[in-house]
Amino acid sequence: MFEKKEGDIEQASPQDQLKIKLLNSEISTEDFIGQVLSLDQKISTRDHAEANISLLEDSKIQSLLKNNEEVSFEYNNLLSLSYFHIAQRLLARGTSKEAVENFQKALNVAEKINDKGYGQWRMYIEATLAYLEKDISLLEEI
């Protein structure tokens, strides 16, 4: 059980609100992932990406979701997508080195997903990295 005081949840960030609700079993793991995804998609500039990563990498959240067979695909997919969106935001700010690091994190998470249909997402990330690193041979291979 996660300790909360009256009024805390209303003043908390959307991610902290979701964390409190999940840890207090007020929402299901499926609803949690769906609501984090909704935050990600809510703003086209992906302003929630960094806070979503912090939430998804929280040790208490990971213990509930990372190896949970019912939601592990969705959890890892959302984690990969969030890293990808951070990388896009970094590129827009002109910080390509950090962007490449986050694209690589997105790929590392995507490679852990054992799903036949997920190959296209991995390929998309690989192609993005190859483009940024000017790896013509890999782009031609993809």
C-alpha positions as a Markdown table, in Angstrom:
| # | Residue | x | y | z |
|---|---|---|---|---|
| 1 | Met | 0.0 | 0.0 | 0.0 |
| 2 | Phe | 1.3 | 3.4 | -0.9 |
| 3 | Glu | 0.9 | 6.1 | 1.8 |
| 4 | Lys | -1.1 | 9.1 | 0.7 |
| 5 | Lys | -2.4 | 12.1 | 2.5 |
| 6 | Glu | -5.7 | 13.9 | 1.7 |
| 7 | Gly | -5.3 | 16.3 | -1.2 |
| 8 | Asp | -1.9 | 14.8 | -2.3 |
| 9 | Ile | -3.3 | 13.0 | -5.3 |
| 10 | Glu | -4.9 | 16.1 | -6.7 |
| 11 | Gln | -1.7 | 18.1 | -6.4 |
| 12 | Ala | 0.5 | 15.3 | -7.9 |
| 13 | Ser | 1.7 | 15.1 | -11.5 |
| 14 | Pro | -0.4 | 12.9 | -13.8 |
| 15 | Gln | 2.3 | 10.2 | -13.6 |
| 16 | Asp | 2.4 | 10.3 | -9.7 |
| 17 | Gln | -1.4 | 10.1 | -9.7 |
| 18 | Leu | -1.2 | 7.0 | -11.8 |
| 19 | Lys | 1.5 | 5.5 | -9.6 |
| 20 | Ile | -0.5 | 6.1 | -6.4 |
| 21 | Lys | -3.6 | 4.5 | -8.0 |
| 22 | Leu | -1.7 | 1.5 | -9.3 |
| 23 | Leu | 0.1 | 0.9 | -6.0 |
| 24 | Asn | -3.1 | 1.2 | -4.1 |
| 25 | Ser | -4.9 | -1.2 | -6.5 |
| 26 | Glu | -7.3 | 1.5 | -7.5 |
| 27 | Ile | -6.6 | 0.8 | -11.2 |
| 28 | Ser | -5.6 | -2.4 | -13.0 |
| 29 | Thr | -2.2 | -2.8 | -14.6 |
| 30 | Glu | -3.9 | -2.7 | -18.0 |
| 31 | Asp | -5.7 | 0.5 | -17.2 |
| 32 | Phe | -2.4 | 2.0 | -15.9 |
| 33 | Ile | -0.6 | 1.2 | -19.1 |
| 34 | Gly | -3.5 | 2.6 | -21.2 |
| 35 | Gln | -3.5 | 5.8 | -19.2 |
| 36 | Val | 0.2 | 6.3 | -19.5 |
| 37 | Leu | -0.1 | 5.7 | -23.2 |
| 38 | Ser | -2.9 | 8.3 | -23.3 |
| 39 | Leu | -0.6 | 10.8 | -21.6 |
| 40 | Asp | 2.1 | 10.1 | -24.2 |
| 41 | Gln | -0.4 | 10.6 | -27.1 |
| 42 | Lys | -2.2 | 13.6 | -25.5 |
| 43 | Ile | 0.3 | 16.2 | -26.7 |
| 44 | Ser | 1.9 | 16.0 | -30.2 |
| 45 | Thr | 5.2 | 17.3 | -28.8 |
| 46 | Arg | 5.3 | 14.3 | -26.5 |
| 47 | Asp | 5.9 | 16.5 | -23.4 |
| 48 | His | 5.1 | 13.6 | -21.1 |
| 49 | Ala | 7.8 | 11.3 | -22.4 |
| 50 | Glu | 10.5 | 12.1 | -19.8 |
| 51 | Ala | 8.0 | 11.8 | -16.9 |
| 52 | Asn | 6.6 | 8.6 | -18.4 |
| 53 | Ile | 10.1 | 7.1 | -18.5 |
| 54 | Ser | 10.7 | 8.0 | -14.8 |
| 55 | Leu | 7.4 | 6.4 | -14.0 |
| 56 | Leu | 8.0 | 3.3 | -16.0 |
| 57 | Glu | 11.5 | 2.8 | -14.6 |
| 58 | Asp | 10.3 | 3.3 | -11.0 |
| 59 | Ser | 11.3 | 0.1 | -9.1 |
| 60 | Lys | 7.9 | -0.3 | -7.6 |
| 61 | Ile | 6.2 | 0.0 | -11.0 |
| 62 | Gln | 8.7 | -2.3 | -12.6 |
| 63 | Ser | 8.1 | -5.0 | -10.0 |
| 64 | Leu | 4.5 | -5.0 | -10.9 |
| 65 | Leu | 4.7 | -4.8 | -14.7 |
| 66 | Lys | 8.1 | -5.8 | -16.1 |
| 67 | Asn | 7.7 | -9.6 | -15.8 |
| 68 | Asn | 3.9 | -9.7 | -15.6 |
| 69 | Glu | 3.0 | -11.9 | -18.5 |
| 70 | Glu | -0.4 | -10.2 | -18.9 |
| 71 | Val | 1.1 | -6.8 | -19.6 |
| 72 | Ser | 4.9 | -7.3 | -20.2 |
| 73 | Phe | 4.4 | -6.7 | -24.0 |
| 74 | Glu | 2.5 | -3.5 | -23.4 |
| 75 | Tyr | 4.9 | -2.3 | -20.7 |
| 76 | Asn | 8.0 | -2.9 | -22.9 |
| 77 | Asn | 6.2 | -1.4 | -25.9 |
| 78 | Leu | 5.4 | 1.7 | -24.0 |
| 79 | Leu | 8.9 | 1.9 | -22.6 |
| 80 | Ser | 10.4 | 1.7 | -26.0 |
| 81 | Leu | 8.0 | 4.2 | -27.4 |
| 82 | Ser | 8.7 | 6.7 | -24.6 |
| 83 | Tyr | 12.5 | 6.4 | -25.2 |
| 84 | Phe | 11.8 | 7.0 | -28.9 |
| 85 | His | 9.8 | 10.1 | -28.2 |
| 86 | Ile | 12.5 | 11.5 | -25.9 |
| 87 | Ala | 15.0 | 10.9 | -28.7 |
| 88 | Gln | 12.8 | 12.8 | -31.1 |
| 89 | Arg | 12.5 | 15.7 | -28.7 |
| 90 | Leu | 16.2 | 15.8 | -28.2 |
| 91 | Leu | 16.8 | 15.8 | -32.0 |
| 92 | Ala | 14.4 | 18.8 | -32.3 |
| 93 | Arg | 16.5 | 20.6 | -29.7 |
| 94 | Gly | 19.7 | 19.8 | -31.7 |
| 95 | Thr | 21.2 | 17.3 | -29.2 |
| 96 | Ser | 21.8 | 14.4 | -31.5 |
| 97 | Lys | 24.3 | 12.5 | -29.3 |
| 98 | Glu | 21.7 | 12.2 | -26.5 |
| 99 | Ala | 19.0 | 11.5 | -29.1 |
| 100 | Val | 21.0 | 8.5 | -30.5 |
| 101 | Glu | 21.5 | 7.2 | -26.9 |
| 102 | Asn | 17.7 | 7.3 | -26.4 |
| 103 | Phe | 17.0 | 5.7 | -29.8 |
| 104 | Gln | 19.4 | 2.9 | -28.8 |
| 105 | Lys | 17.5 | 2.5 | -25.5 |
| 106 | Ala | 14.3 | 2.3 | -27.4 |
| 107 | Leu | 15.9 | -0.4 | -29.6 |
| 108 | Asn | 17.3 | -2.3 | -26.6 |
| 109 | Val | 13.9 | -2.5 | -25.1 |
| 110 | Ala | 12.2 | -3.4 | -28.4 |
| 111 | Glu | 14.7 | -6.3 | -28.9 |
| 112 | Lys | 13.4 | -7.8 | -25.6 |
| 113 | Ile | 9.9 | -8.1 | -27.0 |
| 114 | Asn | 9.3 | -11.6 | -28.4 |
| 115 | Asp | 6.5 | -11.0 | -30.9 |
| 116 | Lys | 6.6 | -11.8 | -34.6 |
| 117 | Gly | 4.7 | -8.6 | -35.5 |
| 118 | Tyr | 7.0 | -6.4 | -33.6 |
| 119 | Gly | 9.9 | -6.6 | -36.1 |
| 120 | Gln | 8.7 | -3.6 | -38.0 |
| 121 | Trp | 9.0 | -1.3 | -35.0 |
| 122 | Arg | 12.6 | -2.6 | -34.4 |
| 123 | Met | 13.4 | -2.1 | -38.0 |
| 124 | Tyr | 12.0 | 1.5 | -37.9 |
| 125 | Ile | 14.3 | 2.3 | -34.9 |
| 126 | Glu | 17.2 | 0.6 | -36.6 |
| 127 | Ala | 16.6 | 2.7 | -39.7 |
| 128 | Thr | 16.4 | 5.9 | -37.7 |
| 129 | Leu | 19.7 | 5.1 | -36.0 |
| 130 | Ala | 21.3 | 4.2 | -39.3 |
| 131 | Tyr | 20.2 | 7.4 | -40.8 |
| 132 | Leu | 21.5 | 9.5 | -37.9 |
| 133 | Glu | 24.8 | 7.6 | -37.9 |
| 134 | Lys | 25.0 | 7.9 | -41.7 |
| 135 | Asp | 25.3 | 4.1 | -42.0 |
| 136 | Ile | 24.4 | 3.7 | -45.7 |
| 137 | Ser | 25.1 | 0.0 | -45.8 |
| 138 | Leu | 22.7 | -0.7 | -43.0 |
| 139 | Leu | 20.0 | 1.5 | -44.6 |
| 140 | Glu | 20.4 | -0.4 | -47.8 |
| 141 | Glu | 20.1 | -3.7 | -45.9 |
| 142 | Ile | 17.0 | -2.6 | -44.1 |
